[in-house]
Amino acid sequence: MNNDFAIEAVKHLIQTQKLPDFLFVYLPDLDQKLHKKGPADSDGVKKLDQQLDSLLKSFGSPEKALQEAIIIIVGDSGMTPILPAEQKPVIDLPSLFGGEQVLRPGEPVSKETEIILAVNETMAYVYSLKADRSLRDYANELKKDPRIDLIAWKEKEWVYAIQGSTAKQIKFKAKGNLIDSYKQTWTVEQDREVLDLKVNDSAHSLDYDQYPDVLKRLSAALDSHPGEFLVVTAKPGYELADRSSPTHKGGGGHGSIRKMESLVPLIIGGTDQKPDYLRIVDLKGYLLNLLTKKTHNDK
């Protein structure tokens, strides 16, 4: 699967007038190139632009394309530069747990297994299998590494997050007297600086900066599946690794919740309808509305 194959498949559907009501097209080449060369490399962006231009022209012209279809172009994540090898950008997660029994890739879970890692470049889930060790215990071990950005976990209805290399902590839960720009309400206690929250107490409002929509995103991650686990992210320039994880020294990586890796392009043509909010999670409802309601083109 590559861009050329995907673009040619769509062009065939256009030219044979067999486009379905909804078509999702994945273009992976740019992700691969930026992982290797880093986000400053623009060659892949220029090539992608040319490929998209050829797709639009297969309708007859770009203008005709927007008369006949609604076309949405969206990135799936941002990308941050990873430091070169000599600056030690790779955080070896198993080594941070000392004598704990961390499951090796490919091995079965046994009674001796204490920790399981699920690593995704600049983010990881850390699962605890031992009832006699709290998630806070493991968080306190991880925060000693200055390359760790955030460690978060859930205790009952509260989400806790601490900064790597500091003792700063914040805790929060859904519902409360603070409302964010997405009309979500929260109760927030302790150090707001941990998640870079901008709070106006008199107006009962909060805004996000370095970590977009971070309260909802951390809550959703910690509620996404059962288990006792931490969410761990790396500071910009670094990435997390298990024993067999791919690494991208001198290239690019993503997975964390900082805005450089969270904010993506969104281009919409062929309709005057807009999503309620500019978040990927809001695109589902937006797409369903487009499929069930008329646009200005009567489509």
XYZ file of C-alpha atoms in Angstrom:
299
model
C 0.000 0.000 0.000
C 1.412 3.386 -1.019
C 0.216 6.761 -2.280
C 0.522 5.888 -5.970
C -1.656 2.793 -5.588
C -4.287 4.608 -3.500
C -4.488 7.631 -5.824
C -4.746 5.471 -8.953
C -7.518 3.369 -7.354
C -9.549 6.492 -6.586
C -8.956 7.928 -10.066
C -10.286 4.692 -11.560
C -13.477 4.986 -9.490
C -13.888 8.610 -10.586
C -13.302 7.942 -14.261
C -15.673 4.952 -14.292
C -18.291 6.878 -12.269
C -18.259 4.289 -9.492
C -17.521 6.478 -6.501
C -19.412 5.240 -3.405
C -21.345 7.553 -1.081
C -18.360 7.581 1.277
C -14.750 6.768 0.439
C -11.838 6.774 2.920
C -8.391 6.967 1.317
C -5.195 6.457 3.322
C -1.966 7.998 1.993
C 0.976 6.612 4.023
C 4.060 7.851 2.165
C 4.484 11.167 3.991
C 4.418 9.468 7.402
C 7.212 7.120 6.368
C 9.351 9.898 4.907
C 9.006 12.203 7.915
C 9.828 9.361 10.315
C 13.086 8.928 8.442
C 14.061 12.537 7.695
C 12.131 14.544 10.282
C 9.269 17.040 9.960
C 11.447 19.763 8.403
C 11.723 17.747 5.165
C 9.294 19.193 2.590
C 9.912 16.875 -0.384
C 7.165 14.486 0.682
C 4.685 17.333 1.133
C 5.397 18.634 -2.375
C 4.943 15.181 -3.895
C 1.685 14.664 -1.986
C 0.433 18.018 -3.272
C 1.117 16.902 -6.843
C -0.686 13.601 -6.268
C -3.751 15.354 -4.835
C -3.740 17.743 -7.806
C -3.805 14.805 -10.219
C -6.717 13.290 -8.300
C -8.752 16.506 -8.522
C -8.014 16.846 -12.235
C -9.378 13.346 -12.853
C -12.845 14.908 -12.366
C -12.013 17.219 -15.268
C -10.698 20.095 -13.188
C -10.275 20.979 -9.485
C -13.324 23.251 -9.767
C -15.472 20.446 -11.178
C -14.238 18.121 -8.445
C -15.678 20.396 -5.775
C -18.971 20.590 -7.648
C -19.318 16.808 -7.802
C -17.901 15.729 -4.438
C -17.121 16.873 -0.928
C -13.397 16.405 -0.433
C -11.810 16.410 3.026
C -8.047 16.221 3.547
C -6.900 15.616 7.121
C -3.681 14.547 8.817
C -3.848 11.763 11.389
C -1.194 13.276 13.671
C 1.590 15.809 13.832
C 5.301 14.996 13.958
C 8.124 16.181 16.213
C 11.882 16.020 15.485
C 13.767 13.249 17.291
C 17.281 14.151 18.423
C 20.297 12.490 16.746
C 21.772 9.313 18.211
C 24.658 11.056 20.022
C 22.151 12.949 22.183
C 20.585 9.719 23.480
C 16.988 10.321 22.353
C 15.731 6.779 23.008
C 14.263 6.101 26.471
C 14.698 2.402 27.213
C 11.571 1.807 29.303
C 12.457 -1.658 30.690
C 15.678 -0.270 32.173
C 13.736 2.328 34.185
C 12.016 -0.375 36.228
C 15.135 -1.834 37.809
C 14.540 -5.370 39.026
C 10.876 -5.563 37.983
C 9.919 -8.425 35.672
C 9.009 -6.682 32.413
C 7.462 -8.941 29.776
C 9.770 -9.476 26.809
C 8.239 -9.218 23.321
C 7.080 -12.643 22.129
C 7.098 -14.258 25.565
C 3.940 -15.534 27.288
C 2.688 -13.839 30.443
C 3.615 -15.831 33.567
C 3.041 -15.569 37.311
C 6.355 -13.726 37.552
C 5.385 -11.029 35.037
C 4.981 -7.680 36.789
C 4.874 -5.140 33.954
C 3.714 -5.183 30.323
C 4.637 -2.372 27.932
C 2.711 -1.158 24.894
C 4.928 1.428 23.220
C 3.966 3.827 20.442
C 7.003 6.023 19.804
C 6.591 9.094 22.036
C 3.825 7.510 24.142
C 3.362 4.219 25.986
C 0.910 2.312 28.131
C 2.554 0.667 31.152
C 0.423 -2.148 32.619
C 0.861 -3.324 36.202
C 0.003 -6.956 36.999
C 1.002 -6.911 40.663
C -1.534 -5.904 43.294
C 1.164 -5.074 45.859
C 2.632 -2.264 43.716
C 0.583 0.882 43.124
C 0.570 2.829 39.884
C 1.952 5.770 41.834
C 4.972 3.635 42.805
C 5.750 3.016 39.148
C 5.098 6.668 38.274
C 7.636 7.730 40.906
C 10.228 5.463 39.288
C 9.584 6.820 35.808
C 9.628 10.502 36.770
C 13.305 10.256 37.735
C 14.261 10.234 34.049
C 14.404 13.895 32.903
C 13.401 12.862 29.360
C 9.946 11.785 30.551
C 7.287 14.446 30.021
C 4.099 13.203 31.698
C 2.911 10.154 33.631
C -0.849 9.799 34.163
C -3.122 7.229 35.784
C -6.592 6.923 37.266
C -7.709 6.336 40.862
C -11.500 5.988 41.132
C -12.983 9.042 39.377
C -9.775 11.119 39.570
C -7.053 11.314 36.938
C -3.564 12.097 38.275
C -0.645 13.410 36.223
C 2.914 14.219 37.256
C 5.799 15.811 35.399
C 8.983 13.953 34.692
C 11.977 15.121 36.766
C 9.774 17.195 39.113
C 7.416 16.606 42.008
C 4.651 18.669 40.410
C 1.265 16.951 40.293
C -2.238 17.738 39.079
C -5.474 15.828 39.530
C -8.774 16.334 37.769
C -12.122 14.723 37.045
C -15.051 15.278 34.706
C -17.834 17.632 35.768
C -17.211 20.707 37.879
C -17.259 24.479 37.821
C -14.612 24.984 35.098
C -15.707 24.889 31.458
C -13.365 24.593 28.478
C -13.751 25.753 24.881
C -15.429 22.447 23.949
C -18.206 22.976 26.549
C -16.766 20.231 28.759
C -16.775 20.826 32.508
C -14.028 19.841 34.941
C -12.851 19.874 38.525
C -9.117 20.627 38.677
C -6.909 20.569 41.771
C -3.208 21.052 42.577
C -0.624 22.314 40.060
C -2.268 23.457 36.801
C 1.160 24.101 35.293
C 1.687 20.347 34.857
C -0.770 20.309 31.942
C -0.226 23.958 30.973
C -3.828 24.886 31.761
C -4.847 28.542 31.510
C -7.561 28.991 34.146
C -9.710 32.057 34.752
C -11.231 31.367 38.149
C -13.562 34.354 38.118
C -15.007 33.339 34.732
C -14.890 29.606 35.608
C -13.129 28.924 32.305
C -10.018 27.072 31.211
C -8.016 27.015 27.994
C -5.325 24.695 26.651
C -1.957 25.523 25.122
C 0.854 22.959 24.929
C -1.545 20.033 25.458
C -4.719 20.538 23.354
C -7.923 19.173 24.944
C -5.647 17.308 27.360
C -8.202 16.681 30.112
C -10.588 14.864 27.776
C -7.829 13.052 25.910
C -6.140 11.712 29.034
C -9.502 10.762 30.545
C -10.512 8.978 27.343
C -7.212 7.090 27.138
C -7.490 5.929 30.747
C -11.123 4.890 30.229
C -10.534 3.247 26.852
C -10.043 -0.289 28.180
C -9.898 -2.177 31.481
C -6.731 -2.705 33.486
C -4.295 -1.026 35.852
C -2.032 1.095 33.687
C -0.133 4.339 33.246
C -0.036 6.659 30.257
C 3.556 7.831 29.715
C 4.802 10.440 27.233
C 8.270 11.634 26.263
C 9.518 15.211 26.108
C 10.045 16.742 22.631
C 13.111 15.265 20.958
C 12.839 11.886 22.699
C 10.965 8.646 22.109
C 10.113 5.616 24.210
C 11.210 2.081 23.389
C 10.819 -1.514 24.471
C 13.450 -4.095 23.567
C 12.276 -4.477 19.953
C 10.708 -1.068 19.259
C 11.587 0.775 16.036
C 13.389 4.045 16.714
C 13.810 7.212 14.663
C 17.066 8.863 15.774
C 17.564 12.078 13.814
C 14.143 11.654 12.180
C 10.629 12.259 13.421
C 8.187 10.696 15.867
C 4.694 11.098 17.268
C 2.225 9.650 19.740
C 2.303 12.121 22.634
C -0.306 14.760 23.491
C 1.737 17.920 22.916
C 0.351 20.254 20.271
C 3.188 19.681 17.791
C 2.084 16.044 17.567
C -1.641 16.739 17.996
C -2.543 19.573 15.633
C -3.077 18.526 12.012
C -4.121 20.091 8.697
C -7.840 20.000 7.861
C -8.974 21.104 4.388
C -12.660 20.873 3.433
C -14.009 21.641 -0.041
C -17.352 21.219 -1.750
C -19.560 22.172 1.203
C -20.206 25.136 3.465
C -20.873 22.908 6.492
C -18.222 22.854 9.226
C -17.500 20.531 12.170
C -18.780 21.705 15.547
C -15.183 21.767 16.840
C -11.806 21.342 15.192
C -10.947 17.979 16.734
C -10.525 14.618 15.003
C -13.055 13.117 17.434
C -15.700 15.511 16.069
C -15.243 14.369 12.468
C -17.441 11.284 12.951
C -20.563 13.328 13.663
C -19.603 15.800 10.950
C -19.265 13.060 8.321
C -22.585 11.502 9.339
C -24.247 14.901 8.942
C -22.753 15.304 5.478
C -24.097 11.898 4.467
C -27.615 12.616 5.697
C -28.125 16.334 5.022
C -28.094 18.436 1.874
C -25.174 20.805 1.274
C -25.136 24.066 -0.651
C -24.507 21.967 -3.781
C -27.712 19.960 -3.092
C -25.604 16.796 -2.712
